[in-house]
mmCIF file of C-alpha atoms in Angstrom:
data_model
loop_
_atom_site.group_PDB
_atom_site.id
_atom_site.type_symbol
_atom_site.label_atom_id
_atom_site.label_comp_id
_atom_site.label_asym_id
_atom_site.label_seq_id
_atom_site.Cartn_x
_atom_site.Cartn_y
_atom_site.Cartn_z
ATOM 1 C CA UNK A 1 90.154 110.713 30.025
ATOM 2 C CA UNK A 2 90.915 106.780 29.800
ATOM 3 C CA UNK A 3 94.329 105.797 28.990
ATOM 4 C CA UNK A 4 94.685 104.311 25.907
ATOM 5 C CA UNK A 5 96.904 101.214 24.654
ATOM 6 C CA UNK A 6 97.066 99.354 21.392
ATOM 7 C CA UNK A 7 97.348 95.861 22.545
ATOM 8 C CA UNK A 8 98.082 92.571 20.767
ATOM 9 C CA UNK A 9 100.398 89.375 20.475
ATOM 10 C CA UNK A 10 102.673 89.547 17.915
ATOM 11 C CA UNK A 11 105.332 87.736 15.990
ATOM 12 C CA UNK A 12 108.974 88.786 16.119
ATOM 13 C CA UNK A 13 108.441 90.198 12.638
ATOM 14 C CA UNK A 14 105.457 92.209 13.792
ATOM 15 C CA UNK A 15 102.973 89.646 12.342
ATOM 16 C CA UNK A 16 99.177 89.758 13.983
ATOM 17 C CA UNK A 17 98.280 86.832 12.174
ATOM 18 C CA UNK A 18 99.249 85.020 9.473
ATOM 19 C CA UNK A 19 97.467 85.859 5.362
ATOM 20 C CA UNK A 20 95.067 83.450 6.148
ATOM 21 C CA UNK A 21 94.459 85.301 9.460
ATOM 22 C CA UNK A 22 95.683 82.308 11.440
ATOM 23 C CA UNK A 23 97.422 82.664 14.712
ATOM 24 C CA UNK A 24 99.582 79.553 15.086
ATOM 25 C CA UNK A 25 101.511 79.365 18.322
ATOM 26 C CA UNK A 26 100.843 83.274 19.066
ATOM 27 C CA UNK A 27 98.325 82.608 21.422
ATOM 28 C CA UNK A 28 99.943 78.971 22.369
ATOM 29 C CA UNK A 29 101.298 80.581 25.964
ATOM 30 C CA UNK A 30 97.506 81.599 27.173
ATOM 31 C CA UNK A 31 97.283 78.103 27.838
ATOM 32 C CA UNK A 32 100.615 76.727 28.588
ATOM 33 C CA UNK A 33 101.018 77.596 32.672
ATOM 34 C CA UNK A 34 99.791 77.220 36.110
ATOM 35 C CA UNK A 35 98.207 80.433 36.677
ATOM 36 C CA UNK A 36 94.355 81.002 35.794
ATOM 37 C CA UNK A 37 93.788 84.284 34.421
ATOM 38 C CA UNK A 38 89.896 84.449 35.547
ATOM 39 C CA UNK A 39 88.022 82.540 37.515
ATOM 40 C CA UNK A 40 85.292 82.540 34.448
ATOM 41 C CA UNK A 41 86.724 82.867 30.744
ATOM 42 C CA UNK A 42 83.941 81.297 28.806
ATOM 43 C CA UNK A 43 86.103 78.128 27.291
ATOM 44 C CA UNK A 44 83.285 77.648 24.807
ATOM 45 C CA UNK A 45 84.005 81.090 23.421
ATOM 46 C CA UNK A 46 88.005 81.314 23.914
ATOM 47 C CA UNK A 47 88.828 77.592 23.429
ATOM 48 C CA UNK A 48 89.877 76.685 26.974
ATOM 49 C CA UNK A 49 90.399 78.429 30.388
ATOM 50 C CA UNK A 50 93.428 81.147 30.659
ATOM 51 C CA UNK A 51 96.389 79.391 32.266
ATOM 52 C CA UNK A 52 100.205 81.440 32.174
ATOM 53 C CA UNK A 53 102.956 81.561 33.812
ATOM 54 C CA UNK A 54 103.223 83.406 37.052
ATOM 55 C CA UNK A 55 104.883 86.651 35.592
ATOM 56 C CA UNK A 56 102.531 86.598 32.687
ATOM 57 C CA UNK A 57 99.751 86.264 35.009
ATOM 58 C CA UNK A 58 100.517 89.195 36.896
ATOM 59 C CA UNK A 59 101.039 91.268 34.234
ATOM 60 C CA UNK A 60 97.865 90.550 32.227
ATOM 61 C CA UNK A 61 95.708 90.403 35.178
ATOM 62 C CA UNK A 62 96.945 94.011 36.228
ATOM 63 C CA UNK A 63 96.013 95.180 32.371
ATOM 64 C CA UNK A 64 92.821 92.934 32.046
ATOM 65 C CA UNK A 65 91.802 94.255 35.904
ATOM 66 C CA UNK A 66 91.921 98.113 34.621
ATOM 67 C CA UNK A 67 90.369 97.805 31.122
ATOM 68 C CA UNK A 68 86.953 99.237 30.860
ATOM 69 C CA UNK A 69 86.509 99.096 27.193
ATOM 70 C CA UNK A 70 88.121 97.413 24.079
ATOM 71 C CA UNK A 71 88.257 98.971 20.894
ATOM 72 C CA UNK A 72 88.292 96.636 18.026
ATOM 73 C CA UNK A 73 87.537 96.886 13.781
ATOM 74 C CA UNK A 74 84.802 94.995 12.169
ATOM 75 C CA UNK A 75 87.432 92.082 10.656
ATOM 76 C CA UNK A 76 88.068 90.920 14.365
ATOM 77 C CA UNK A 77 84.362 91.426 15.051
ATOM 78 C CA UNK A 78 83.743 89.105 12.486
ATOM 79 C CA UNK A 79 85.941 86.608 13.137
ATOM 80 C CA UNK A 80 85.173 85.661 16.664
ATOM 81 C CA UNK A 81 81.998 86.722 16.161
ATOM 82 C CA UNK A 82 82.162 89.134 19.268
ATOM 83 C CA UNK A 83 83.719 86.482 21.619
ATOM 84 C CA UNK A 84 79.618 85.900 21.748
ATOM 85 C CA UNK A 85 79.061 88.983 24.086
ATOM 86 C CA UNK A 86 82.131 87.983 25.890
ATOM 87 C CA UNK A 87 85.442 89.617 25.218
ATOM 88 C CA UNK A 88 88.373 88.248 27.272
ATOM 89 C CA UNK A 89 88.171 91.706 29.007
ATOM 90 C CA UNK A 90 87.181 95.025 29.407
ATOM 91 C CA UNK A 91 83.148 95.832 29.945
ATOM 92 C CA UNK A 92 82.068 97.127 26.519
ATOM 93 C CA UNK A 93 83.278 97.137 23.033
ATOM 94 C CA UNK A 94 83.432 99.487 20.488
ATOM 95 C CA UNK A 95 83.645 98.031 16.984
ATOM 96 C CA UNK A 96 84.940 100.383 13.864
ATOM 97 C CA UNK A 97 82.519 99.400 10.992
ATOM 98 C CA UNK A 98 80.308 100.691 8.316
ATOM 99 C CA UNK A 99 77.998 98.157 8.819
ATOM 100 C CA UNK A 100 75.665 97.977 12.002
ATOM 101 C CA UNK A 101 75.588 95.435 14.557
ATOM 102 C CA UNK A 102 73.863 92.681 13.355
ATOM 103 C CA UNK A 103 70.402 92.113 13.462
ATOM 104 C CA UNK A 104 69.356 90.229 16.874
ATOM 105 C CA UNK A 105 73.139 89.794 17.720
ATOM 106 C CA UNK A 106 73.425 89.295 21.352
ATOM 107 C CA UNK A 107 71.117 92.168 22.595
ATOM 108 C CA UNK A 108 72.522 92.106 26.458
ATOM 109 C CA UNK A 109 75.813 92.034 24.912
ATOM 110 C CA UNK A 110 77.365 96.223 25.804
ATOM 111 C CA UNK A 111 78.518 96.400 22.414
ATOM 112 C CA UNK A 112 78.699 99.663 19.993
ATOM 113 C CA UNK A 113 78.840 100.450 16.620
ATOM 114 C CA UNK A 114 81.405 103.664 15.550
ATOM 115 C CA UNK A 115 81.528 104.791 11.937
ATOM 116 C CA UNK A 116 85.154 105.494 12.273
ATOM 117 C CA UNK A 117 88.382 105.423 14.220
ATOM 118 C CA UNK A 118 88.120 109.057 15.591
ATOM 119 C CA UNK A 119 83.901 108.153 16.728
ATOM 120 C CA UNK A 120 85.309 104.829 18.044
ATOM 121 C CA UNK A 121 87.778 106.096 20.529
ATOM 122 C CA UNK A 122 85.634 109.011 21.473
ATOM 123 C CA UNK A 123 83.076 106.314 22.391
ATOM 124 C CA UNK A 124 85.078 104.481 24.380
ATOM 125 C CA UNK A 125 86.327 107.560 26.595
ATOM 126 C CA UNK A 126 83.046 107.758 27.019
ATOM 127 C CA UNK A 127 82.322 104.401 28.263
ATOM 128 C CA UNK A 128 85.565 104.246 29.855
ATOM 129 C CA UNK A 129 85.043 106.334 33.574
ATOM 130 C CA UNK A 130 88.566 106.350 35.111
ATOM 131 C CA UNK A 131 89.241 102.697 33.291
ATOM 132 C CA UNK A 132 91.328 102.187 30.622
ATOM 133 C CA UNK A 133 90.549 101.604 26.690
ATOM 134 C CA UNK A 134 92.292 98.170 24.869
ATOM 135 C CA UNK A 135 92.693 99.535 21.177
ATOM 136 C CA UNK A 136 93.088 95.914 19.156
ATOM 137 C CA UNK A 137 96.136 95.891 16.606
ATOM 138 C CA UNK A 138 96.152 95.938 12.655
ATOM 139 C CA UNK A 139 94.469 98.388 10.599
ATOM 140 C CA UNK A 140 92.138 100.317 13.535
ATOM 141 C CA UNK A 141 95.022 100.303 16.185
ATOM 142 C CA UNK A 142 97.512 101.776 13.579
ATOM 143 C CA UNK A 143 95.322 104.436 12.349
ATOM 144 C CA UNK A 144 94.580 105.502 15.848
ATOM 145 C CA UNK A 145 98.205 105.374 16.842
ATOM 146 C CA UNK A 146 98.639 108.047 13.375
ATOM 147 C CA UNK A 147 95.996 109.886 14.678
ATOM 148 C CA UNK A 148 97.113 109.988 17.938
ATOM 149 C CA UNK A 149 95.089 108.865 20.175
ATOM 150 C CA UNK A 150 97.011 106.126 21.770
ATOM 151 C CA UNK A 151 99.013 106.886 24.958
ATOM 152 C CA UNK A 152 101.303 103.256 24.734
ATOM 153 C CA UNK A 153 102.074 100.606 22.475
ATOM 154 C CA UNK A 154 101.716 97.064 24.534
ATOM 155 C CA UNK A 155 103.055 93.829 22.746
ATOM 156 C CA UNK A 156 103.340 90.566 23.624
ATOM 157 C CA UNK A 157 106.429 89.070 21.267
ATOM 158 C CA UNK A 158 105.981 85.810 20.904
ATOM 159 C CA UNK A 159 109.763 83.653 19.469
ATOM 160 C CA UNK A 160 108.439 82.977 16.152
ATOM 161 C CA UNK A 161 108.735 84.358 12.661
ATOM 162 C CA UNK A 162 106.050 84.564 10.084
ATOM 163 C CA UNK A 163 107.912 86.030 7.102
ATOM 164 C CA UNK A 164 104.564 87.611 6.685
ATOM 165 C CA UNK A 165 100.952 88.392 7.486
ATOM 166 C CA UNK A 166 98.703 90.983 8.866
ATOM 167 C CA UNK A 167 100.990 93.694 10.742
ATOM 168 C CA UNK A 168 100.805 95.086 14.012
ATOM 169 C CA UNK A 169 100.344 98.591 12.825
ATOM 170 C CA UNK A 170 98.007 97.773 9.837
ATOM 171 C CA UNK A 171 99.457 100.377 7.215
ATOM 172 C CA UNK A 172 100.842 103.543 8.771
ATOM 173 C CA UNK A 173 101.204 106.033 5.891
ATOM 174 C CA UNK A 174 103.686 108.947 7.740
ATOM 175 C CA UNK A 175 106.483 107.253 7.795
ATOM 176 C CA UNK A 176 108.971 106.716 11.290
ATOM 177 C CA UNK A 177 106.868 107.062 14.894
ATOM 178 C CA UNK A 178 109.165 106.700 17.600
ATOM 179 C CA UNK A 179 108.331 105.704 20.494
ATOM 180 C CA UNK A 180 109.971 106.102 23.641
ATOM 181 C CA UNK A 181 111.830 103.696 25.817
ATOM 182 C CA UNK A 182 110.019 100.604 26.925
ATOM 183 C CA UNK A 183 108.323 100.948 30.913
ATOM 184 C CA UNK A 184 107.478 97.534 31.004
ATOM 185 C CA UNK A 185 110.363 94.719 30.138
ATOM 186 C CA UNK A 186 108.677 91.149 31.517
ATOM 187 C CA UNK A 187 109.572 87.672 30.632
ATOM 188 C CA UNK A 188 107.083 85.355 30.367
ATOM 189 C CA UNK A 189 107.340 81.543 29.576
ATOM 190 C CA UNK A 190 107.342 81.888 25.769
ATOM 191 C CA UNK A 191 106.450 85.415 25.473
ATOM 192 C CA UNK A 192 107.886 88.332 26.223
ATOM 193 C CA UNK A 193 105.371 91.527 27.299
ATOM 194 C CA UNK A 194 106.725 95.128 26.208
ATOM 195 C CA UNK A 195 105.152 98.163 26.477
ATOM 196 C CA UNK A 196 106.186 101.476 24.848
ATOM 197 C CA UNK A 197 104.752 105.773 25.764
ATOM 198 C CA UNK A 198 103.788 106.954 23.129
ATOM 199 C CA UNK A 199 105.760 110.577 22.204
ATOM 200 C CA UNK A 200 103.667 113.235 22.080
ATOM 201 C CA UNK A 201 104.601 115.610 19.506
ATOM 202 C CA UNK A 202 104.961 119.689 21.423
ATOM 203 C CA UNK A 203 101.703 121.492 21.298
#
């Protein structure tokens, strides 16, 4: 099965977003370097073309390169809208929602529609072949991660403090996960990528 990887940028409190579900300077370093991240990124849908620093680059091209499908929950759906058919990666998306796709919404657009965290993920192994599955952050990613059904934790800690917002891990309800030791440590110019296994607990 795909390997599986809740993925966001977050603050150094473990802030998504901000109440108001604003980003601020979280995303500020996808557009601050020298090194294109795709050759086409669909500026009118992401707001300009992908430009980090060197390390960043190679680190987010590796993760973009191997994602088959992103798994995301109907908020961030709604919010971008889809990324109009075109998320920054991966080559279908499974959206968590009670409510269908919308009518007419971008038909050629490999997007699907999962009732529930558990139908979500087991969609996107699925879809997935030997590529791997994005799982976005906040209340889908967390509940996944409780459910466990995420193999690492992957953030990208950007220096700034929110005081508060929407968390990383939505709201877990069992208390202290622990992960184990980070196997990726990379610097990036104002961001720093991290990625954490996920401890399985002995069958």
């Amino acid at each position: 099965m795909g390997t599986t990887y809740l993925h966001a940028v977050a603050s150094l409190d473990g802030y998504i977003a901000d109440e108001r579900d604003e980003v601020g300077p979280l995303h500020d370093w996808y557009f601050s370097g020298d090194h294109p991240l795709v050759d086409d990124d669909h500026p009118e849908v992401h707001g300009a073309p992908f430009k980090v620093s060197a390390a960043s680059a190679e680190y987010v091209r590796g993760m973009w390169a191997r994602q088959s499908v992103l798994v995301v929950g109907r908020h961030q759906f709604d919010l971008t809208n889809g990324w109009e058919g075109h998320p920054p990666a991966s080559d279908h998306v499974v959206v968590v929602s009670h409510r269908p796709k919308p009518d007419g919404w971008h038909p050629e657009a490999s997007y699907h529609f999962a009732t529930s965290v558990e139908e979500g993920i087991a969609r996107a192994q699925e879809l997935a072949g030997d590529g791997e599955i994005g799982v976005g952050a906040g209340d889908v990613g967390g509940q996944a991660l409780a459910l466990g059904l995420i193999d690492h934790v992957a953030i990208d800690v950007v220096p700034v403090v929110f005081g508060r917002g929407k968390p990383f891990f939505g709201t877990l309800t069992d208390g202290h996960l622990m992960l184990g030791d980070p196997d990726v440590v990379i610097q990036g110019t104002g961001v720093l990528h991290l990625r954490y296994p996920v401890r399985r607990a002995p069958s």
